[in-house]
mmCIF file with all atom_site columns, C-alpha atoms in Angstrom:
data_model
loop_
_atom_site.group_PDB
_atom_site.id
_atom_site.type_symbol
_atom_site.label_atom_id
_atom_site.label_alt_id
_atom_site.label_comp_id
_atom_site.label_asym_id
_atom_site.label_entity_id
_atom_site.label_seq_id
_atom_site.pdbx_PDB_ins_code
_atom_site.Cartn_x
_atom_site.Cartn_y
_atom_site.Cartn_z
_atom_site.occupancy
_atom_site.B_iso_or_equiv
_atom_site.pdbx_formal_charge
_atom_site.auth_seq_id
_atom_site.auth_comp_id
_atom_site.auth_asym_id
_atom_site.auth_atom_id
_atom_site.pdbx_PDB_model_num
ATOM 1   C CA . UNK A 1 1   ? -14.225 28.777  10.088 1.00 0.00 ? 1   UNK A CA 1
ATOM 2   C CA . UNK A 1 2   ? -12.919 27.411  13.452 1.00 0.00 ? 2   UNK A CA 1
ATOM 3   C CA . UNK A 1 3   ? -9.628  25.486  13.860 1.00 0.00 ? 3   UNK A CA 1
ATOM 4   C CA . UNK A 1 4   ? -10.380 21.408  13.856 1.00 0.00 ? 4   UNK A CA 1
ATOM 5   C CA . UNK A 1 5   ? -9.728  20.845  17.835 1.00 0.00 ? 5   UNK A CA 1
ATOM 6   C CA . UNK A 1 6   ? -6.759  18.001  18.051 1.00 0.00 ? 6   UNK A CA 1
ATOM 7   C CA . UNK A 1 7   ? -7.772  16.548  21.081 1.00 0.00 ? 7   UNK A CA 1
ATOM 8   C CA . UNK A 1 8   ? -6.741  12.843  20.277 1.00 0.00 ? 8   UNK A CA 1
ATOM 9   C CA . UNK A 1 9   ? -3.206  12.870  20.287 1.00 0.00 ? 9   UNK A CA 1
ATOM 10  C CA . UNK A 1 10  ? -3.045  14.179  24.215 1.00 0.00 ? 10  UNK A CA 1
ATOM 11  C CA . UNK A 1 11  ? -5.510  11.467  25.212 1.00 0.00 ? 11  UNK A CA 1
ATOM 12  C CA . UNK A 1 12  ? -3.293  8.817   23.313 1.00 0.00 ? 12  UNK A CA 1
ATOM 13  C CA . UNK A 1 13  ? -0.289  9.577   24.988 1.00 0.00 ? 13  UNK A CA 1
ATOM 14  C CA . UNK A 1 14  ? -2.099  9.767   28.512 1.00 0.00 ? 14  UNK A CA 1
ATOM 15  C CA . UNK A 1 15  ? -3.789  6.183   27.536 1.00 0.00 ? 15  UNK A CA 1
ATOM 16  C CA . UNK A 1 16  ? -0.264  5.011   26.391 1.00 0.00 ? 16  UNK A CA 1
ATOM 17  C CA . UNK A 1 17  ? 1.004   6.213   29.277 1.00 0.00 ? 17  UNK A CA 1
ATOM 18  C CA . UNK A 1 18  ? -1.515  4.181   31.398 1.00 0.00 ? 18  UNK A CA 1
ATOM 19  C CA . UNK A 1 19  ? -0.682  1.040   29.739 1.00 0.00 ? 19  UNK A CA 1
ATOM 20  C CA . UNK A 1 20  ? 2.844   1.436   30.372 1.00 0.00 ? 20  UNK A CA 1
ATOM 21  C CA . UNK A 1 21  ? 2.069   2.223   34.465 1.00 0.00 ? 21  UNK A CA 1
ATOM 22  C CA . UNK A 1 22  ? -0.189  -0.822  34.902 1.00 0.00 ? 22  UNK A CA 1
ATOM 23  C CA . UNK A 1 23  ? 1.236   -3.131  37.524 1.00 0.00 ? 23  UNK A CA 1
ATOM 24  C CA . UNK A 1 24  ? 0.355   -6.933  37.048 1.00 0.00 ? 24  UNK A CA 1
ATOM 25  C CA . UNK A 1 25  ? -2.741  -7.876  38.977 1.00 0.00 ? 25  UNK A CA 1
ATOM 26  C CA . UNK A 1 26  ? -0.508  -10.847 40.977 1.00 0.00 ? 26  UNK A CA 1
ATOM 27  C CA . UNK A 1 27  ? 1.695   -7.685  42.294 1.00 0.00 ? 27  UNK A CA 1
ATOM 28  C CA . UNK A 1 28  ? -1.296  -5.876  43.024 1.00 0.00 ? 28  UNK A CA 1
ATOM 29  C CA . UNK A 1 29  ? -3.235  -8.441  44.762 1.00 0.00 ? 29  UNK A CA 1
ATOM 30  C CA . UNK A 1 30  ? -0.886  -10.126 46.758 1.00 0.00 ? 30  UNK A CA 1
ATOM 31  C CA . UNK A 1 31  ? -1.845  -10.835 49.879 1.00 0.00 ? 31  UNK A CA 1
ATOM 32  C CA . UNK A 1 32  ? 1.611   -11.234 51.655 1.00 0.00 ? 32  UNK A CA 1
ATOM 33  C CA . UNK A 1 33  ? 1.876   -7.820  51.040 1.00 0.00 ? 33  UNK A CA 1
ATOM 34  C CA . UNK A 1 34  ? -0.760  -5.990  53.377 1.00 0.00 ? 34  UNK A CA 1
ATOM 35  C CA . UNK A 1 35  ? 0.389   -5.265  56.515 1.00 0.00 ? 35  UNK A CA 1
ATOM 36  C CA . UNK A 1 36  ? -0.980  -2.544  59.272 1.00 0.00 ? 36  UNK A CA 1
ATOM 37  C CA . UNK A 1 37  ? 1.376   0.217   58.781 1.00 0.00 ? 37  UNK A CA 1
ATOM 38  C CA . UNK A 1 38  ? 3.330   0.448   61.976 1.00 0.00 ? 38  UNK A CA 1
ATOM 39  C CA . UNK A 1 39  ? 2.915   4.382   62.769 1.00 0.00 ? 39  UNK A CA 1
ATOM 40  C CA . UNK A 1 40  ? 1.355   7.077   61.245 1.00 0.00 ? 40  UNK A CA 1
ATOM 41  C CA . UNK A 1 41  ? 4.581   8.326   59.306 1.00 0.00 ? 41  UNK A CA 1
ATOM 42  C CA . UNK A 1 42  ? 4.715   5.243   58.237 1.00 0.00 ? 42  UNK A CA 1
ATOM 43  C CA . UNK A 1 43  ? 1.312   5.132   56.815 1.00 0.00 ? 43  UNK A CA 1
ATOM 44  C CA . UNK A 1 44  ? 1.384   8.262   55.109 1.00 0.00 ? 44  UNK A CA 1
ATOM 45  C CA . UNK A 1 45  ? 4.386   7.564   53.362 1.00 0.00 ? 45  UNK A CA 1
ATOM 46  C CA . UNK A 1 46  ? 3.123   4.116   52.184 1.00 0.00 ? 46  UNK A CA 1
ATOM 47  C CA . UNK A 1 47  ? -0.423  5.910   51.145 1.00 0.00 ? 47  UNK A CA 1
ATOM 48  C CA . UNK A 1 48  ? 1.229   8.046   48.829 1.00 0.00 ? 48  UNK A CA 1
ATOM 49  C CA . UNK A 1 49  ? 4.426   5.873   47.196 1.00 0.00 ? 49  UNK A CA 1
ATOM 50  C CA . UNK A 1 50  ? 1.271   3.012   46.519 1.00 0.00 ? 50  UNK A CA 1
ATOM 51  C CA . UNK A 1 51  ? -1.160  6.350   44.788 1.00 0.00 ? 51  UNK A CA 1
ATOM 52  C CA . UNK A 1 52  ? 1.864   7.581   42.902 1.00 0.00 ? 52  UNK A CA 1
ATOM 53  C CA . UNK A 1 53  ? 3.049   3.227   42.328 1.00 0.00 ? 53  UNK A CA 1
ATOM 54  C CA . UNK A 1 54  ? -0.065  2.224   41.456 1.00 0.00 ? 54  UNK A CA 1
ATOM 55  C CA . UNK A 1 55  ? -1.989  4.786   39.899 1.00 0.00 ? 55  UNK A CA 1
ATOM 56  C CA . UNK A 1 56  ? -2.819  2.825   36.758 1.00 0.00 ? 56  UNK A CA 1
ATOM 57  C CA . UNK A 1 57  ? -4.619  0.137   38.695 1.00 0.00 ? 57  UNK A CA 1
ATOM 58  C CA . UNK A 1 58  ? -6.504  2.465   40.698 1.00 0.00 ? 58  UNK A CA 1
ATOM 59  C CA . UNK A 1 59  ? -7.793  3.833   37.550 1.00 0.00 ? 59  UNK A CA 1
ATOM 60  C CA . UNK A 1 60  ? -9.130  0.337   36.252 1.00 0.00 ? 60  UNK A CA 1
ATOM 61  C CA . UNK A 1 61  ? -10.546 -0.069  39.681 1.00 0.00 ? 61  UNK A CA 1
ATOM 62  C CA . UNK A 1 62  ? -12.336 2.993   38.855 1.00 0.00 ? 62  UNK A CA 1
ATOM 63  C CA . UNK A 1 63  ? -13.663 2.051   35.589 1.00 0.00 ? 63  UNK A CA 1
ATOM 64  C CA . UNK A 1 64  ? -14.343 -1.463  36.305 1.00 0.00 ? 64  UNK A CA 1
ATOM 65  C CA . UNK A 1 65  ? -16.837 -0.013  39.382 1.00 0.00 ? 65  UNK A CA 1
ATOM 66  C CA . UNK A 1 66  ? -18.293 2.456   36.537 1.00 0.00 ? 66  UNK A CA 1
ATOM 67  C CA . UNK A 1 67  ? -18.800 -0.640  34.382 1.00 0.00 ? 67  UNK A CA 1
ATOM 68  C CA . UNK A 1 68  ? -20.514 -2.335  37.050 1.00 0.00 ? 68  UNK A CA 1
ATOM 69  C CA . UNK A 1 69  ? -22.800 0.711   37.878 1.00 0.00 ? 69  UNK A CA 1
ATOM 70  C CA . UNK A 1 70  ? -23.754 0.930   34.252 1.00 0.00 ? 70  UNK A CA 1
ATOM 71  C CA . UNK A 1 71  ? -24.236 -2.995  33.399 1.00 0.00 ? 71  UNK A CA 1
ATOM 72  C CA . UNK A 1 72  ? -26.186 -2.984  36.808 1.00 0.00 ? 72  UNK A CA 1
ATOM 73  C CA . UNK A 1 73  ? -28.520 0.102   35.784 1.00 0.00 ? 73  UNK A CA 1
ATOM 74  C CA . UNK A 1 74  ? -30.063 -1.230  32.427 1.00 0.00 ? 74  UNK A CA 1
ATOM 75  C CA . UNK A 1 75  ? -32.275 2.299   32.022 1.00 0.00 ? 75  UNK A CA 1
ATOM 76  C CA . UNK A 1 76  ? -29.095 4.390   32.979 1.00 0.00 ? 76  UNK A CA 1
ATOM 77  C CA . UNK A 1 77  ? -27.342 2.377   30.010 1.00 0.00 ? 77  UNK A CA 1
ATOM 78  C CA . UNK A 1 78  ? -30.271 2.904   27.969 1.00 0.00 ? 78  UNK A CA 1
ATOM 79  C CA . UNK A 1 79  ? -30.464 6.926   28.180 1.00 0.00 ? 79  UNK A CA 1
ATOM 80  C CA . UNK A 1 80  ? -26.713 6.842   27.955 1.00 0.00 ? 80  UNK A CA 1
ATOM 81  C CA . UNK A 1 81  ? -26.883 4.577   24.598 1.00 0.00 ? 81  UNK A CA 1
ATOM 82  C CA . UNK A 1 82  ? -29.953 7.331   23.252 1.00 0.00 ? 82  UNK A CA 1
ATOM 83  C CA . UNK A 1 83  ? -27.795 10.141  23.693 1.00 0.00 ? 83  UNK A CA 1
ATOM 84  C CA . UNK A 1 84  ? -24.906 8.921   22.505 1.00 0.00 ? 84  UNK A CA 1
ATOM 85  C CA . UNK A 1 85  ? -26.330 8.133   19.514 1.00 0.00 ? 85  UNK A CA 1
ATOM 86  C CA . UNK A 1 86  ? -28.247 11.114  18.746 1.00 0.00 ? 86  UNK A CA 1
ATOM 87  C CA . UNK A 1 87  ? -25.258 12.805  19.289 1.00 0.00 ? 87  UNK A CA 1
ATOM 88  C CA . UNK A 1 88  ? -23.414 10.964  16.547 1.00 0.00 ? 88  UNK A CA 1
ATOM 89  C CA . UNK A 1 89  ? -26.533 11.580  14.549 1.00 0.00 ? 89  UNK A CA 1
ATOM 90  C CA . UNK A 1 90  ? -26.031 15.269  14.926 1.00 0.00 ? 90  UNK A CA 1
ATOM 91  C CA . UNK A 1 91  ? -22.955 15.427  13.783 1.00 0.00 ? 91  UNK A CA 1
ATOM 92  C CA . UNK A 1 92  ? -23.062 12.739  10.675 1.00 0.00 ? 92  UNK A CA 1
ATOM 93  C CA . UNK A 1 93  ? -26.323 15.313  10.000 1.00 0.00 ? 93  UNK A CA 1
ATOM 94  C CA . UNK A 1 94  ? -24.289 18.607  10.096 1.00 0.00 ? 94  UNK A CA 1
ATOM 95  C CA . UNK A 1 95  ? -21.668 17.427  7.899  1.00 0.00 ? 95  UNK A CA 1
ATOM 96  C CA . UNK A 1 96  ? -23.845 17.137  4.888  1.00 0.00 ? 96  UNK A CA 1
ATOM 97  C CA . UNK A 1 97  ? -25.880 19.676  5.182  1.00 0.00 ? 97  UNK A CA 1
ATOM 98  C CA . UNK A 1 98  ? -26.400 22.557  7.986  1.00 0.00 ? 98  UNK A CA 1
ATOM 99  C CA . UNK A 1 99  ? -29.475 22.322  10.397 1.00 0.00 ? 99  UNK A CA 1
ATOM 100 C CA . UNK A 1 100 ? -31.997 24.927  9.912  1.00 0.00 ? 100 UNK A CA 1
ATOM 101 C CA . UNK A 1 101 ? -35.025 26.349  11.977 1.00 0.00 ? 101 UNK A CA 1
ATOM 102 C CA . UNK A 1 102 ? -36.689 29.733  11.095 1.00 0.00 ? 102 UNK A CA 1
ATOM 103 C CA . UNK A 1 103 ? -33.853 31.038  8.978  1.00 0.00 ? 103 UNK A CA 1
ATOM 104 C CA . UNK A 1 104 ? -31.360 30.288  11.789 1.00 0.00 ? 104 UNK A CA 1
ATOM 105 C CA . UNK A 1 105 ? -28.733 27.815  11.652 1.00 0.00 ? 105 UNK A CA 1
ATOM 106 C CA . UNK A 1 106 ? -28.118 25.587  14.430 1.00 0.00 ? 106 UNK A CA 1
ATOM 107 C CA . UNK A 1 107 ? -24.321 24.736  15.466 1.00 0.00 ? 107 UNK A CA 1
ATOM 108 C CA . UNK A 1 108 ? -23.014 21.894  16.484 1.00 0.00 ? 108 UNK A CA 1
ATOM 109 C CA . UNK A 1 109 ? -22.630 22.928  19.814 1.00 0.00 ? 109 UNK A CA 1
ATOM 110 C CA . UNK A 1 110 ? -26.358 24.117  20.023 1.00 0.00 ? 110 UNK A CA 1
ATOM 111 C CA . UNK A 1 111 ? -27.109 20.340  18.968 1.00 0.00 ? 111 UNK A CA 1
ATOM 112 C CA . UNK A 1 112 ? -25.106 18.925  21.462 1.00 0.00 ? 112 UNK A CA 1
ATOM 113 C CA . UNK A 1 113 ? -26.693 20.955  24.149 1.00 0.00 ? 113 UNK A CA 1
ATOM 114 C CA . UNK A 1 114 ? -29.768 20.291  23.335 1.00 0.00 ? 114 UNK A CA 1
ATOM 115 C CA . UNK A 1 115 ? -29.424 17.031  23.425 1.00 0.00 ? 115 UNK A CA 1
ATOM 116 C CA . UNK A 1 116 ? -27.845 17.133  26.672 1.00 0.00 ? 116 UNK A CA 1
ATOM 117 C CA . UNK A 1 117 ? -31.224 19.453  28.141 1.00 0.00 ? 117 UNK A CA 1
ATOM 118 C CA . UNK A 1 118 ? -33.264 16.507  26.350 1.00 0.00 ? 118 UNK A CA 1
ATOM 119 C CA . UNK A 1 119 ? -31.122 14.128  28.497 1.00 0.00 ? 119 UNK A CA 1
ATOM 120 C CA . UNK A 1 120 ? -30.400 15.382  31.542 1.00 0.00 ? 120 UNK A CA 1
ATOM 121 C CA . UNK A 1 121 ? -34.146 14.400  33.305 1.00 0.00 ? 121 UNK A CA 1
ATOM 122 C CA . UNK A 1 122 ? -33.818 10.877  32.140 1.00 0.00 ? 122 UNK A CA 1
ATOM 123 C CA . UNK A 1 123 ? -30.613 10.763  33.654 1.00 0.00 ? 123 UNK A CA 1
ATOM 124 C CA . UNK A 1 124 ? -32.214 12.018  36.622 1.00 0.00 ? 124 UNK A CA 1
ATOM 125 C CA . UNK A 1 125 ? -34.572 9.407   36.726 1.00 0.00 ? 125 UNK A CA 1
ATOM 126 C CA . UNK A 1 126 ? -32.364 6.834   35.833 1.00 0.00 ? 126 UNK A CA 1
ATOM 127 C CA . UNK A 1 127 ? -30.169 7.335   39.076 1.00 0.00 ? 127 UNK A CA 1
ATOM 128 C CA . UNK A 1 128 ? -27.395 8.972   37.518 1.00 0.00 ? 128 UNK A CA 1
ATOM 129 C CA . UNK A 1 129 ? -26.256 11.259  40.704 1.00 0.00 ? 129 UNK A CA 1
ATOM 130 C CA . UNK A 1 130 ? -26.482 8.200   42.490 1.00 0.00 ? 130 UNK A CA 1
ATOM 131 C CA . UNK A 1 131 ? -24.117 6.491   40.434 1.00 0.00 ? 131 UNK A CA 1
ATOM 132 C CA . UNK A 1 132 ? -21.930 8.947   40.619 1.00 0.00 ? 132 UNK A CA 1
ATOM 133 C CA . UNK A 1 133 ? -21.710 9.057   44.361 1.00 0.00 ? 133 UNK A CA 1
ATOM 134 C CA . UNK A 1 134 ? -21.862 5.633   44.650 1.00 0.00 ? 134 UNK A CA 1
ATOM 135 C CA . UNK A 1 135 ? -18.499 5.435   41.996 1.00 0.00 ? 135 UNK A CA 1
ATOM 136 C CA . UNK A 1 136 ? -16.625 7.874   43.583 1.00 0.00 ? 136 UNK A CA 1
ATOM 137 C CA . UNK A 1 137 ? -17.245 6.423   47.044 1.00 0.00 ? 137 UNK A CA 1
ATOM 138 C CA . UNK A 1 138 ? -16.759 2.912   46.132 1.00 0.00 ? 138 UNK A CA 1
ATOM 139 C CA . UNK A 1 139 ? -13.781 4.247   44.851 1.00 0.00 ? 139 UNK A CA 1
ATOM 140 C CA . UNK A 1 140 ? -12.427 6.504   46.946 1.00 0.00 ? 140 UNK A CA 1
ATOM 141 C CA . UNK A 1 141 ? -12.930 3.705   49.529 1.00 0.00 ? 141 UNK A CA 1
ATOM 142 C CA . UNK A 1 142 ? -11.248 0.972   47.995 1.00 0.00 ? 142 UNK A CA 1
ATOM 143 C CA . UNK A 1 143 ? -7.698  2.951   46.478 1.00 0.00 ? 143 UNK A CA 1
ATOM 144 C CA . UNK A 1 144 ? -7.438  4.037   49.962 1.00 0.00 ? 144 UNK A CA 1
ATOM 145 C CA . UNK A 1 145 ? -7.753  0.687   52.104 1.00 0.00 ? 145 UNK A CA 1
ATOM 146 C CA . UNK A 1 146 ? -5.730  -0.920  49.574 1.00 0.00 ? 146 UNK A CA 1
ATOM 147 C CA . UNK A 1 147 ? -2.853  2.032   49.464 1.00 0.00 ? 147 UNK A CA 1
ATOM 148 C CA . UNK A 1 148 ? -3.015  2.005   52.966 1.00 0.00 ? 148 UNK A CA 1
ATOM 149 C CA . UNK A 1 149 ? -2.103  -0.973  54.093 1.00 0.00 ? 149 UNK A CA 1
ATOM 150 C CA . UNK A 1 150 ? 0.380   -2.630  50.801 1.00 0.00 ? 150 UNK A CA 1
ATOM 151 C CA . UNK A 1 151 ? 3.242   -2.633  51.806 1.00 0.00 ? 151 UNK A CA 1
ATOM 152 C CA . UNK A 1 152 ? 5.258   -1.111  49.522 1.00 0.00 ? 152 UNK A CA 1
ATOM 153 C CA . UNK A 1 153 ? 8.591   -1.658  50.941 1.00 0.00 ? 153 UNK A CA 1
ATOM 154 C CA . UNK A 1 154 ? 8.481   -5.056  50.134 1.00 0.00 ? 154 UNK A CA 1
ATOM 155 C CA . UNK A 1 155 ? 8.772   -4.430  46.153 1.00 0.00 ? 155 UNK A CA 1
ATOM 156 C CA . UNK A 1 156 ? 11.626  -2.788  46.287 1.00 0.00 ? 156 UNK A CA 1
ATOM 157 C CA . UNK A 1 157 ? 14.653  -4.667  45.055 1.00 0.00 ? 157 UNK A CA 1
ATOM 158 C CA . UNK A 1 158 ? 12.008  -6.677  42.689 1.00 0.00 ? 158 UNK A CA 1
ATOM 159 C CA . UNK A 1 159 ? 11.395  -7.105  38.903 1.00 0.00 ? 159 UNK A CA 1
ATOM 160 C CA . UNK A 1 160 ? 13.860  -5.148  37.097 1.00 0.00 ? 160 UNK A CA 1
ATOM 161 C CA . UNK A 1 161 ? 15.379  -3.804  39.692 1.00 0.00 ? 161 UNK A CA 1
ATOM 162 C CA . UNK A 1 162 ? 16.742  -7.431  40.902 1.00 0.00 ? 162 UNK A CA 1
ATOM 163 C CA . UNK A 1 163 ? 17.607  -8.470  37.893 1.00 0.00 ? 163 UNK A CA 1
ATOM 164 C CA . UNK A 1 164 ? 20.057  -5.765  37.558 1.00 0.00 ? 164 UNK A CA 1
ATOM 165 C CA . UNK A 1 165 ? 21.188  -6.231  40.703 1.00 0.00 ? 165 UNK A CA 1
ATOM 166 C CA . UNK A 1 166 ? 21.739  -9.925  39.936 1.00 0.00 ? 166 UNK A CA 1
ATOM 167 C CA . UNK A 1 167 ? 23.208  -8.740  36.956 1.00 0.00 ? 167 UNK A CA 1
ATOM 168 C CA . UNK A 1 168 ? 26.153  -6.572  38.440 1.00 0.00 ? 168 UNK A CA 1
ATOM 169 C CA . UNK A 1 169 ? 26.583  -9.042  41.916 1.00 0.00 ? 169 UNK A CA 1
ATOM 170 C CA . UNK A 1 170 ? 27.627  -12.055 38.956 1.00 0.00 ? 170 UNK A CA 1
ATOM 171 C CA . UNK A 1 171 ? 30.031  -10.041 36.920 1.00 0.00 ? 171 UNK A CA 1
ATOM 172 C CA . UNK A 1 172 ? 32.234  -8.867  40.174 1.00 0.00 ? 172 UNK A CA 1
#
């Protein structure tokens, strides 16, 4: 019998790690911080220092567009709802008993792929690809204007970083 696949714990720590990287949405929204960047050296440095700074809230960007797409597209929801739960089906199913055509028996993995052949012209229909694009566009868009033009420099010698400061200018 196959090894139980531990995929959990690496997604916990990358989730954990998420939480810890978010920003606060004042930070990231504040308007006194977007500027033009004055030159192109400039702008590249900013665009990556704001990826690598704010790479948390770029991902909830990302999921709150995917979200949007999915609360937006009730039939997309709706295929996406029937195969998940099918899916759960077949595996509550195969845990009690095997699944068994013609003297064959049907993994898991055969399940799930069936299910996903079931799905996938639904999903067509639906406007899935579209969705997709649209996402990863909208996105794409939208982490670059607003890396782009933050000005990073200005939250440097903020948060924690003052308060130390503070810290060590009292005490001389």
């Amino acid at each position: 019998m196959a090894a139980p696949l531990t995929i959990s714990q690496p997604i916990r720590e990358w989730v954990t790690t998420r939480r810890e990287n978010f920003r606060p949405l004042g930070t990231f929204f504040n308007p006194d911080n977007f500027q033009v960047p004055p030159s192109f050296g400039c702008f590249t440095k900013r665009f990556f220092k704001n990826i690598e700074y704010f790479q948390s809230n770029y991902f909830l960007v990302f999921l709150v567009l995917v979200l949007y797409c999915l609360i937006s597209s009730p039939m997309l929801l709706i295929v996406i709802a029937v195969s998940g739960i099918a899916a759960h089906t077949a595996a509550r199913r195969t845990k009690d008993r095997k699944l068994s055509v013609a003297g064959h028996e049907i993994t898991l993995a055969h399940q799930y792929g069936a299910i996903t052949v079931c799905a996938l012209p639904f999903l067509f229909l639906a406007g899935a690809g579209a969705v997709v694009f649209w996402v990863l566009g909208a996105s794409l868009f939208t982490v670059t204007v607003h890396a782009a033009f933050y000005n990073y420099d200005k939250l440097e010698g903020t948060g924690d970083e003052e308060k130390m400061m503070g810290a060590i200018v009292e005490e001389v």
